[in-house]
XYZ file of C-alpha atoms in Angstrom:
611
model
C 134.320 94.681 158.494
C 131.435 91.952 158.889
C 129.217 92.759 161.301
C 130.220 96.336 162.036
C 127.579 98.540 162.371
C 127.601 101.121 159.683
C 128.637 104.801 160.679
C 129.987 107.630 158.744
C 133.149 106.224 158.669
C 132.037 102.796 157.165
C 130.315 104.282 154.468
C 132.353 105.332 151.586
C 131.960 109.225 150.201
C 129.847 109.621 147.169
C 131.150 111.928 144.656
C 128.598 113.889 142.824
C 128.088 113.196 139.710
C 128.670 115.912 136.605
C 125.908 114.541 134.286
C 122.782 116.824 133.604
C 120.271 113.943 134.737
C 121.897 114.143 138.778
C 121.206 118.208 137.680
C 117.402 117.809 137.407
C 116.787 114.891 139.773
C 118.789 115.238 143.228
C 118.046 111.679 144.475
C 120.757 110.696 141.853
C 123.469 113.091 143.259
C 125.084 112.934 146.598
C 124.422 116.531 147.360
C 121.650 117.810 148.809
C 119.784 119.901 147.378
C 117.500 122.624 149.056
C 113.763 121.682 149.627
C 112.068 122.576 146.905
C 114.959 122.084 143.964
C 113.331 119.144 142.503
C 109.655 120.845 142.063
C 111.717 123.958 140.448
C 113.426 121.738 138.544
C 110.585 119.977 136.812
C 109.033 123.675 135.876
C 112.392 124.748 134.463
C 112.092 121.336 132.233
C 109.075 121.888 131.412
C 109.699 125.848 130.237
C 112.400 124.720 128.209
C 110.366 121.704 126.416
C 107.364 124.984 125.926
C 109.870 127.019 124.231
C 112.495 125.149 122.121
C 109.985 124.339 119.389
C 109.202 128.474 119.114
C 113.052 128.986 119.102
C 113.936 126.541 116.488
C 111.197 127.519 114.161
C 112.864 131.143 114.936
C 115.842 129.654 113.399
C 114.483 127.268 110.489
C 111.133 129.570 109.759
C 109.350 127.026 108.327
C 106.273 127.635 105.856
C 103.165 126.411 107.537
C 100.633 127.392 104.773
C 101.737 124.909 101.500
C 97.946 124.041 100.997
C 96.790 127.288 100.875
C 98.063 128.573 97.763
C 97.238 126.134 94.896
C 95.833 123.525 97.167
C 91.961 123.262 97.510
C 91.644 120.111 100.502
C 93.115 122.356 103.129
C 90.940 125.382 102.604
C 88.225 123.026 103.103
C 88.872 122.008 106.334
C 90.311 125.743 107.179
C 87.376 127.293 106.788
C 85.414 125.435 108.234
C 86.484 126.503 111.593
C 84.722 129.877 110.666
C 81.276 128.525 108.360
C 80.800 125.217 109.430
C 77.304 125.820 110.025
C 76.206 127.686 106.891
C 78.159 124.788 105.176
C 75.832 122.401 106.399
C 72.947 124.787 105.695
C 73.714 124.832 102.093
C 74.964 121.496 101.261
C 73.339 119.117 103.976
C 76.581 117.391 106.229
C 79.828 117.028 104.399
C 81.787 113.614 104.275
C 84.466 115.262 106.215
C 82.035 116.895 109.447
C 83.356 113.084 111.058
C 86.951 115.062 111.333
C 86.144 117.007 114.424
C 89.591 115.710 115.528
C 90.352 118.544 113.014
C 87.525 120.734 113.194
C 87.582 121.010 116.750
C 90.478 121.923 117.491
C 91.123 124.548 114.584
C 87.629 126.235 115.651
C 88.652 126.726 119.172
C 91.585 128.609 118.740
C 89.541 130.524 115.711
C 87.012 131.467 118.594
C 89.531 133.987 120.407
C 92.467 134.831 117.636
C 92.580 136.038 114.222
C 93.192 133.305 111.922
C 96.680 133.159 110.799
C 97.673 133.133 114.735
C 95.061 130.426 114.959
C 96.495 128.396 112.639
C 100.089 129.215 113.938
C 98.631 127.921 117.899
C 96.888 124.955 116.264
C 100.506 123.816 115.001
C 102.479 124.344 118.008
C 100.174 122.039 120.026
C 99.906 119.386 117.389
C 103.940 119.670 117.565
C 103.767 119.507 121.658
C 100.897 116.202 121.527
C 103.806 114.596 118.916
C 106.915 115.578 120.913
C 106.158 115.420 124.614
C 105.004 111.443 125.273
C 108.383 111.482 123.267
C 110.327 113.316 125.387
C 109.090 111.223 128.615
C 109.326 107.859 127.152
C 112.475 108.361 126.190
C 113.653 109.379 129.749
C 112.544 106.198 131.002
C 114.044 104.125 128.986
C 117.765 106.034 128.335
C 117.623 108.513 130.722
C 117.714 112.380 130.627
C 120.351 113.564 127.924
C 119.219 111.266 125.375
C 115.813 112.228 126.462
C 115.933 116.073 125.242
C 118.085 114.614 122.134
C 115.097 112.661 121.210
C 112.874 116.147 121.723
C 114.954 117.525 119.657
C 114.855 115.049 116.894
C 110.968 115.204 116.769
C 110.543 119.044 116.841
C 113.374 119.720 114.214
C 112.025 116.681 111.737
C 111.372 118.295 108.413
C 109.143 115.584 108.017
C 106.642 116.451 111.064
C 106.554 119.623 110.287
C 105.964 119.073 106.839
C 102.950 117.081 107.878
C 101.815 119.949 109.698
C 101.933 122.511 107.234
C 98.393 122.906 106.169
C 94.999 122.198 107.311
C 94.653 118.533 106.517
C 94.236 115.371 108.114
C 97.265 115.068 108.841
C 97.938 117.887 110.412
C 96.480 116.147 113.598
C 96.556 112.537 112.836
C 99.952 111.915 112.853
C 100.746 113.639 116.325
C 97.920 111.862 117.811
C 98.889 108.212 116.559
C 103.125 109.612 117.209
C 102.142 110.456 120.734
C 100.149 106.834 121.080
C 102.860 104.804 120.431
C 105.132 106.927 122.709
C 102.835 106.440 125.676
C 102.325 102.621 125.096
C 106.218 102.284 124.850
C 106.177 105.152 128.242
C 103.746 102.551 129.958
C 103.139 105.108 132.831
C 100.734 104.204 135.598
C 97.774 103.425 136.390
C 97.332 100.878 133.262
C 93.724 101.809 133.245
C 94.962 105.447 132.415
C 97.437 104.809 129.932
C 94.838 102.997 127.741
C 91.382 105.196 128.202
C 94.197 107.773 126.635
C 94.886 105.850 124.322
C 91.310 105.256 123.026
C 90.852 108.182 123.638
C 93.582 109.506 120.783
C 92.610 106.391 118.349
C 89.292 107.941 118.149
C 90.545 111.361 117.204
C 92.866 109.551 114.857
C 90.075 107.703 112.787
C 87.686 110.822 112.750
C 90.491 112.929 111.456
C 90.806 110.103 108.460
C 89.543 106.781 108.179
C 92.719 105.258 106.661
C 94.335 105.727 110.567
C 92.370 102.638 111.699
C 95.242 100.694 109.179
C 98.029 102.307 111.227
C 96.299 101.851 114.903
C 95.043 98.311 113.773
C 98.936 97.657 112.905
C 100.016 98.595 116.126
C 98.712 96.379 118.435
C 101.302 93.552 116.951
C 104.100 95.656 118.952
C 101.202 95.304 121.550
C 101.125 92.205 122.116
C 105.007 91.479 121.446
C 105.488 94.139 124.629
C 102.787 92.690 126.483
C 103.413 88.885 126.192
C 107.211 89.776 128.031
C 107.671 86.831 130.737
C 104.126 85.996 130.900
C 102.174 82.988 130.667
C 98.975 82.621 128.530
C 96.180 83.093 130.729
C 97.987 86.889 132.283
C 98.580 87.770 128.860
C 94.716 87.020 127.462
C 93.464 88.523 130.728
C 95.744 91.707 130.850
C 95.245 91.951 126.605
C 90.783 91.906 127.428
C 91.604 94.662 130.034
C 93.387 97.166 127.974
C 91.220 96.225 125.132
C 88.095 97.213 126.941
C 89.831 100.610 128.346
C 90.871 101.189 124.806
C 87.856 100.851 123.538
C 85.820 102.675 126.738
C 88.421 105.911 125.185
C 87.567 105.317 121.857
C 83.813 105.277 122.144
C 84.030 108.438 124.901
C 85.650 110.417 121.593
C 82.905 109.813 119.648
C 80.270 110.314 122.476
C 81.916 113.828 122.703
C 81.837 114.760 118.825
C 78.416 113.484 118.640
C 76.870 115.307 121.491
C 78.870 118.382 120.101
C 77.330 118.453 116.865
C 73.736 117.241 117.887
C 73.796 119.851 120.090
C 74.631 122.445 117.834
C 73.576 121.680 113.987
C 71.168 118.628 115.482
C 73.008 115.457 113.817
C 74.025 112.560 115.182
C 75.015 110.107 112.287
C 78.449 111.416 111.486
C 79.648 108.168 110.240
C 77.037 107.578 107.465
C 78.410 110.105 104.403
C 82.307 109.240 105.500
C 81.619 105.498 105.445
C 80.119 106.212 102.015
C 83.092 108.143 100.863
C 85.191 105.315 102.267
C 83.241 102.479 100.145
C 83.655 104.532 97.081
C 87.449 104.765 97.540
C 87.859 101.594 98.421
C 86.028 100.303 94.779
C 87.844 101.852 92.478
C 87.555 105.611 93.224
C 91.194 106.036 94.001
C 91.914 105.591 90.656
C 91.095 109.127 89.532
C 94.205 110.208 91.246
C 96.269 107.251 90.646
C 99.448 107.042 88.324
C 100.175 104.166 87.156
C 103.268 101.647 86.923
C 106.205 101.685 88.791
C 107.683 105.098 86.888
C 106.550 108.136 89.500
C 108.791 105.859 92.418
C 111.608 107.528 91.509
C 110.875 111.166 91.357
C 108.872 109.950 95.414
C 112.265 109.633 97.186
C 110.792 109.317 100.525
C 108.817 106.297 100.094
C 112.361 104.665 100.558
C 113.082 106.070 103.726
C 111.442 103.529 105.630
C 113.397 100.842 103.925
C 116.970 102.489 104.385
C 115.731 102.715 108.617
C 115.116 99.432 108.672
C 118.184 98.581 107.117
C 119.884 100.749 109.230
C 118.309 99.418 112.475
C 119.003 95.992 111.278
C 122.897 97.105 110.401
C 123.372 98.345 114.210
C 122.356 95.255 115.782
C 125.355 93.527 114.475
C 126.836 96.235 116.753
C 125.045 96.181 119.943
C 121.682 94.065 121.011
C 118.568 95.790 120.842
C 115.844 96.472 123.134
C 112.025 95.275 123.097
C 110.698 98.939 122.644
C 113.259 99.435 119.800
C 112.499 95.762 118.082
C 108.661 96.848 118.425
C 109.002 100.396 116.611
C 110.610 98.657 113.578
C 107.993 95.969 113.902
C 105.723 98.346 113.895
C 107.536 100.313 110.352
C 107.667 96.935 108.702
C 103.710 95.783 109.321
C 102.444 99.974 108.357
C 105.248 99.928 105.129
C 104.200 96.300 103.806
C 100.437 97.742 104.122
C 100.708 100.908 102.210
C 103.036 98.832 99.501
C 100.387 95.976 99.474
C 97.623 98.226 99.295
C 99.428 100.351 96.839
C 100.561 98.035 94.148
C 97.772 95.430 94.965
C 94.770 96.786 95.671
C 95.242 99.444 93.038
C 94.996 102.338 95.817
C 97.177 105.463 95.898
C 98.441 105.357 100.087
C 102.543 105.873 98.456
C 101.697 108.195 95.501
C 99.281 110.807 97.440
C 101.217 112.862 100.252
C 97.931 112.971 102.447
C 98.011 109.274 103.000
C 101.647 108.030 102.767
C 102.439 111.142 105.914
C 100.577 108.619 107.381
C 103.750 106.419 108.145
C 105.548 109.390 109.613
C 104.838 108.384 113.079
C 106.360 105.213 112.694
C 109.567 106.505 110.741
C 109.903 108.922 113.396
C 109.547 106.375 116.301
C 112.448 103.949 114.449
C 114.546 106.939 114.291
C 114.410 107.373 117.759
C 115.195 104.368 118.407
C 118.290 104.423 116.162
C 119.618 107.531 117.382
C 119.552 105.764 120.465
C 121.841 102.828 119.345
C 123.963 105.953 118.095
C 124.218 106.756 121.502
C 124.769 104.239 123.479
C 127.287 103.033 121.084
C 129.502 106.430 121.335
C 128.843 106.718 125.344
C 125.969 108.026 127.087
C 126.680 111.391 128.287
C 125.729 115.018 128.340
C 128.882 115.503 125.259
C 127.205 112.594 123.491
C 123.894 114.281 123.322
C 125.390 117.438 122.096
C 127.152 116.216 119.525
C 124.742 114.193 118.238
C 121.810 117.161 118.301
C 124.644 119.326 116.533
C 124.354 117.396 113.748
C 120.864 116.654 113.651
C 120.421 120.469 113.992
C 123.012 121.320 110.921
C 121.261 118.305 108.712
C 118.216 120.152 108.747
C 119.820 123.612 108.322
C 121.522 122.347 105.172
C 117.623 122.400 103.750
C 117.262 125.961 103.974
C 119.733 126.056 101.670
C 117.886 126.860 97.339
C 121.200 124.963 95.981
C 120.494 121.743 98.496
C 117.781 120.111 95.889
C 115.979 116.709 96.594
C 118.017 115.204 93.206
C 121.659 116.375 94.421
C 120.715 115.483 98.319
C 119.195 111.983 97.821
C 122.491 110.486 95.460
C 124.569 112.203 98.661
C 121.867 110.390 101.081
C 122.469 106.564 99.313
C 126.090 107.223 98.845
C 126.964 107.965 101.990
C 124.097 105.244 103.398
C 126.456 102.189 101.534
C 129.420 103.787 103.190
C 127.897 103.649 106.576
C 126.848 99.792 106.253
C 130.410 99.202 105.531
C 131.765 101.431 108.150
C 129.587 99.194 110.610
C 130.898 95.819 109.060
C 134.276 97.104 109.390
C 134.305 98.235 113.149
C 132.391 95.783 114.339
C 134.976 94.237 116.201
C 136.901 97.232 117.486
C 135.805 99.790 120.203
C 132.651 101.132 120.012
C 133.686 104.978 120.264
C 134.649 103.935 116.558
C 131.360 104.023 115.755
C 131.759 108.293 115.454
C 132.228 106.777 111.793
C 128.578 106.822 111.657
C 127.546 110.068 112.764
C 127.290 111.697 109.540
C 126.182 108.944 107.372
C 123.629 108.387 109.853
C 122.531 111.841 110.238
C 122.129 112.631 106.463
C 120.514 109.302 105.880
C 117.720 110.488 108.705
C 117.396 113.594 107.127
C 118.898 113.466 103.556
C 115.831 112.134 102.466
C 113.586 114.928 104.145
C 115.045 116.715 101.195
C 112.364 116.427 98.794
C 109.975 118.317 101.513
C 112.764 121.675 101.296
C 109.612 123.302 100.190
C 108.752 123.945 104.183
C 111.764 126.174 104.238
C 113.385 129.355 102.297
C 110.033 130.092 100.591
C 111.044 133.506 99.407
C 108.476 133.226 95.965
C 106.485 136.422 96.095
C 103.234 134.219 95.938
C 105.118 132.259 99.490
C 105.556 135.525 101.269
C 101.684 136.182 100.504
C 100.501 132.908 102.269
C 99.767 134.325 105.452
C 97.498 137.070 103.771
C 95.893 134.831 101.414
C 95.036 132.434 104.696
C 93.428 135.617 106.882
C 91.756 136.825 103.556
C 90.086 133.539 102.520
C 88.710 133.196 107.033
C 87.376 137.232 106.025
C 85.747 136.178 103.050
C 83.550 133.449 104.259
C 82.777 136.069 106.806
C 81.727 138.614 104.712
C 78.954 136.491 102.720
C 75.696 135.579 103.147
C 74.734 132.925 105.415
C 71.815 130.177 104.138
C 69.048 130.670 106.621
C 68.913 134.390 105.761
C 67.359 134.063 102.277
C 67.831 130.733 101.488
C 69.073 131.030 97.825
C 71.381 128.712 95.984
C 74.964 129.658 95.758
C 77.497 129.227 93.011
C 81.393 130.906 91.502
C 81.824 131.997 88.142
C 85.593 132.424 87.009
C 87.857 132.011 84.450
C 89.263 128.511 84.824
C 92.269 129.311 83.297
C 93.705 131.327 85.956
C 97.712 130.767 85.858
C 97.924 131.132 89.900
C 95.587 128.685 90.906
C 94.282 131.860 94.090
C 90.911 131.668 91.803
C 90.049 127.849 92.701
C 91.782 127.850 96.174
C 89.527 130.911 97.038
C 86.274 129.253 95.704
C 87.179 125.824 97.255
C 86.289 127.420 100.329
C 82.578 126.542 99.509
C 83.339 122.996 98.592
C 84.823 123.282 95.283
C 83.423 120.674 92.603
C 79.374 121.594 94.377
C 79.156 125.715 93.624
C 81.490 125.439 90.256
C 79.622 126.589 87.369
C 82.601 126.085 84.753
C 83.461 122.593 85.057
C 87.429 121.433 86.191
C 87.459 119.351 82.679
C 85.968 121.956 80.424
C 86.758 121.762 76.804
C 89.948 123.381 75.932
C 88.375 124.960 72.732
C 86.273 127.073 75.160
C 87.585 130.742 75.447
C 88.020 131.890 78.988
C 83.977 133.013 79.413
C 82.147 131.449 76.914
C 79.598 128.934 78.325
C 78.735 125.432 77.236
C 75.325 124.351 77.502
C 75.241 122.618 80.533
C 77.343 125.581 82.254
C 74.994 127.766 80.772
C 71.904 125.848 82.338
C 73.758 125.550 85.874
C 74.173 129.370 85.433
C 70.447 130.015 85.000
C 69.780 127.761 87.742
C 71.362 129.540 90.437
C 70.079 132.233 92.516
C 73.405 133.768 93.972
C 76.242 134.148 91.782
C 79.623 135.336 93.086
C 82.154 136.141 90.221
C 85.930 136.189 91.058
C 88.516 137.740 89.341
C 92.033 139.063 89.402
C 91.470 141.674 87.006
C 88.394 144.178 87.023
C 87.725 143.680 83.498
C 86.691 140.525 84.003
C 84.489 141.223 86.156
C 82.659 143.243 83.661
C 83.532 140.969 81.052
C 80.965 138.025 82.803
C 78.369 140.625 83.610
C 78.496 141.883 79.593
C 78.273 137.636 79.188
C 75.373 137.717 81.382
C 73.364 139.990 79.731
C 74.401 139.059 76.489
C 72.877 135.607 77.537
C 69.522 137.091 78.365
C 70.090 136.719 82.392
C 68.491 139.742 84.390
C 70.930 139.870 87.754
C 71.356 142.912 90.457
C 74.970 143.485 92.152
C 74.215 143.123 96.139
C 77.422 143.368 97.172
C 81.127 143.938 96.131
C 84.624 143.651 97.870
C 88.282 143.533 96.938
C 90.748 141.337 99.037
C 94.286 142.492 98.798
C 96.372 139.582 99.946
C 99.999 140.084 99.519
C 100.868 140.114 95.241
C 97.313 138.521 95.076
C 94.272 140.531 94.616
C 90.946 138.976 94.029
C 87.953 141.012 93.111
C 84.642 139.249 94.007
C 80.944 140.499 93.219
C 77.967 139.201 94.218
C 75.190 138.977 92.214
C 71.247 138.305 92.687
C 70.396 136.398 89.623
C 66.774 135.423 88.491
C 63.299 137.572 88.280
C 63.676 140.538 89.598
C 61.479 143.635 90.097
C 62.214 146.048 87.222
C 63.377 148.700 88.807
C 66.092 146.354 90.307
C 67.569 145.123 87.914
C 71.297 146.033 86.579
C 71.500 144.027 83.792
C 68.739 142.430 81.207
C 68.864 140.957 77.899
C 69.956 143.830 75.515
C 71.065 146.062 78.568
C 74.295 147.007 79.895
C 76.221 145.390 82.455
């Protein structure tokens, strides 16, 4: 009645709701709930976002150590959370010191556990920085349900993990730019905030790789598309000079802290000035070492298509539904970072789509469009606590189906554009009926997310007996550098001896650990008519030339085999120490020998003598 004042029998009963978000947040409910229920609440969520990552890799046991076998890049970076310092004692400051987005972190958590667990911790909170600004962004804008489907999307995403499986760049870079674009999209407050944090994660971005300042540089277009939103010229140029200062404010604070950090402790300061030389060199023409070339190796690299069947697919569903800013901006965002890598690819004669390290680069925006599209996928069947489950069913059995040996790459990815055509005409078909006919698309959507995550099903069911050794190889490689000599106490120059013809790869993994191509005497492109330890000339000089020799081997004979070579070559030398590393099926016998004019009664082996 008009003008009645309002009493309890005016105002019509709310009925509580039975969706999860009135569940977590009472002020959406019309019960009360007891003081105190919100604050538990909130640590309950938080729990449960702490330990759904550990339970899912419980489920999919995903290999974390693909580098670490055959690969030499990561052990770089790995050990150098142990020998940084004797590294730059021996060889002056590496190109890659500039990474202490990297460094940092992995030498921290190698300051209190053994290194395996290290490396385990390192991942989990890369995979928390990537997933969390998710988590909350997404709550903002589609509330909670959808929120913990879009957690569950990032932490189950054989393609994040896959970027974290080893100690590379990337194993930090992309959940530092991922969780940047979440938190410009999250726009929490103060402004000021938001953007010091994001300088603040651009810096640790670039100094984990150079390349990043592509990807960051691409992102302010979706920037200034979000910004410019119902304002006139002079608030947009004024509010775009604020956040660009605070940006930059973060991004110069990040590199205040690494410098002061390694002034401080190894007494350099110009961190930039070997990396910006590295960069130069790449950027001539030094790419091309690597570089395959034509158009033939695109179709053994399935997922450098998966950006193109997302946009497709996000352009597909707006004939469905309209989409939001945030959602226009992520594919923006895609488009600008794909067009780059293909430019720079095919144009510029790099190798950003060819060479995993760079092309995970684009993960963070593939993973932020598919966000996005699971969230048309949602809406369009129904928000709802059912909704979400359904949809994270599937998401969950699409990435279950790679654990499987018979689920290859070539079989998954002719399912994966199959079943992608079908969807586009499922959408052209229902597009005028009711949208809860859009269930057509759940499984053409979810394999077409996924499908194409196929050709990394080398993160799961690794059940090679040189796989299951991975984590012993990883603790006996941190031991190793532990167990020799450090620089300042003698001083002498350091290099490996091995056969280069090792079938396994351990031999040049293990000796990458002191920068590979610098303490090599046997050169990577030796002549093939070379037996296993004979010597060319120049090897032969670098051999003499050195005053620490470590040999490595997998057998003992051959061991004795370089020392008979040695003395056979005229080259007194005197074992100092010796050690055997059993690591799983691999073990690697190492030596080390003082080589060079030596007291008499020192000596183990001379010209003429026996090893």
């Amino acid at each position: 009645m008009e003008g009645a004042p309002l009493t309890s029998a005016t105002i019509p009963e709310v009925q509580p709701s039975v969706f999860p978000i009135n569940r977590v947040f009472p002020s959406a409910s019309g019960e009360c709930r007891p003081r105190g229920w919100g604050q538990r609440a909130r640590v309950v969520e938080l729990f449960l976002l702490l330990v759904l990552p550990l339970g899912l890799y419980g489920v999919y046991r995903p290999y974390f150590l693909l580098g670490h076998i055959s690969g030499l890049d990561a052990t770089y970076y790995a050990t150098s959370y142990h020998n940084l310092g004797d590294m730059i004692n021996r060889f002056g400051q590496p190109y890659y010191l500039v990474r202490f987005g990297l460094i940092f972190p992995g030498a921290f958590f190698c300051s209190f556990l053994e290194p395996y667990t290290a490396a385990l911790a390192l991942r989990y909170c890369m995979m928390l920085v990537a997933s969390l600004p998710v988590f909350y962004m997404s709550r903002r804008l589609s509330g909670t349900s959808f929120a913990w489907l879009a957690y569950l999307f990032v932490v189950s995403s054989s393609l994040l993990i896959r970027c974290l499986s080893n100690d590379n760049p990337e194993l930090v870079a992309v959940p530092y730019t991922l969780a940047g674009f979440s938190l410009m999209l999250w726009n929490p407050r103060p402004r000021w905030v938001l953007y010091l944090i994001l300088g603040l994660l651009l810096g640790l971005s670039v100094n984990s790789n150079f390349y990043l300042i592509a990807t960051w540089g691409l992102m302010t277009i979706p920037y200034l598309y979000l910004t410019k939103e119902n304002r006139t010229l002079l608030p947009f140029l004024t509010q775009v000079g604020k956040d660009a200062l605070w940006v930059l404010g973060g991004c110069c604070l990040a590199e205040l802290f690494g410098m002061l950090i390694y002034y401080q402790a190894y007494g350099i300061w110009k961190l930039w000035v070997p990396t910006i030389t590295m960069v130069r060199w790449l950027a001539q023409g030094g790419q091309k070492n690597w570089k395959i070339e034509g158009w033939e190796w695109v179709t053994n690299q399935y997922v450098v298509f998966l950006p193109v069947v997302l946009l497709v697919f996000h352009g597909l569903l707006r004939l469905l539904r309209p989409g939001s800013r945030a959602g226009t901006a992520a594919a923006l965002w895609l488009a600008l970072v794909y067009g780059f890598h293909v430019f720079y690819e095919f144009v510029c004669g790099g190798n950003v789509l060819l060479f995993h390290l760079y092309s995970f680069f684009m993960v963070p925006a593939i993973l932020m469009l598919g966000v996005f599209i699971l969230k048309d996928v949602y809406l369009l069947l129904g928000e709802g606590r059912a909704t979400a489950a359904a949809l994270g069913a599937c998401l969950l059995g699409a990435n279950l189906l790679l654990k499987y040996p018979g689920w290859t790459g070539g079989k998954s990815i002719l399912w994966v554009y199959g079943l992608s055509a079908c969807a586009g005409l499922a959408i052209l078909a229902i597009r005028n009926f009711p949208a809860r006919r859009a269930l057509l698309l759940l499984v053409p959507l979810a394999i077409t997310l996924f499908g194409l995550e196929s050709c990394y099903q080398n993160i799961y069911a690794r059940t090679t007996p040189a796989a299951q050794s991975g984590p012993q190889v990883y603790r006996g490689i941190a031991e190793f550098v532990r167990w020799m000599p450090r620089y300042e106490d003698d001083c002498r120059r350091l290099n490996f001896w091995y056969s280069p013809a090792s079938t396994s790869n351990i031999l040049d993994t293990w000796q990458s650990s002191y920068l590979w191509s610098c303490t090599r005497i046997c050169s990577a492109n030796r002549a093939t008519s070379l037996r296993p330890f004979d010597l060319s000339s120049e090897e032969e000089q670098r051999l003499r030339d050195t005053e620490l020799l470590g040999l490595l081997a997998e057998r003992p004979e051959d061991l004795a085999t370089m020392k008979a070579t040695l003395t056979q070559k005229g080259i007194p030398y005197r074992v100092e120490r010796r050690r055997d590393f059993v690591c799983g099926r691999f073990h690697i016998y190492v030596e080390l020998l003082g080589v060079g004019p030596l007291p008499e009664e020192e000596v183990d082996g001379v010209a003429g003598g026996a090893p």
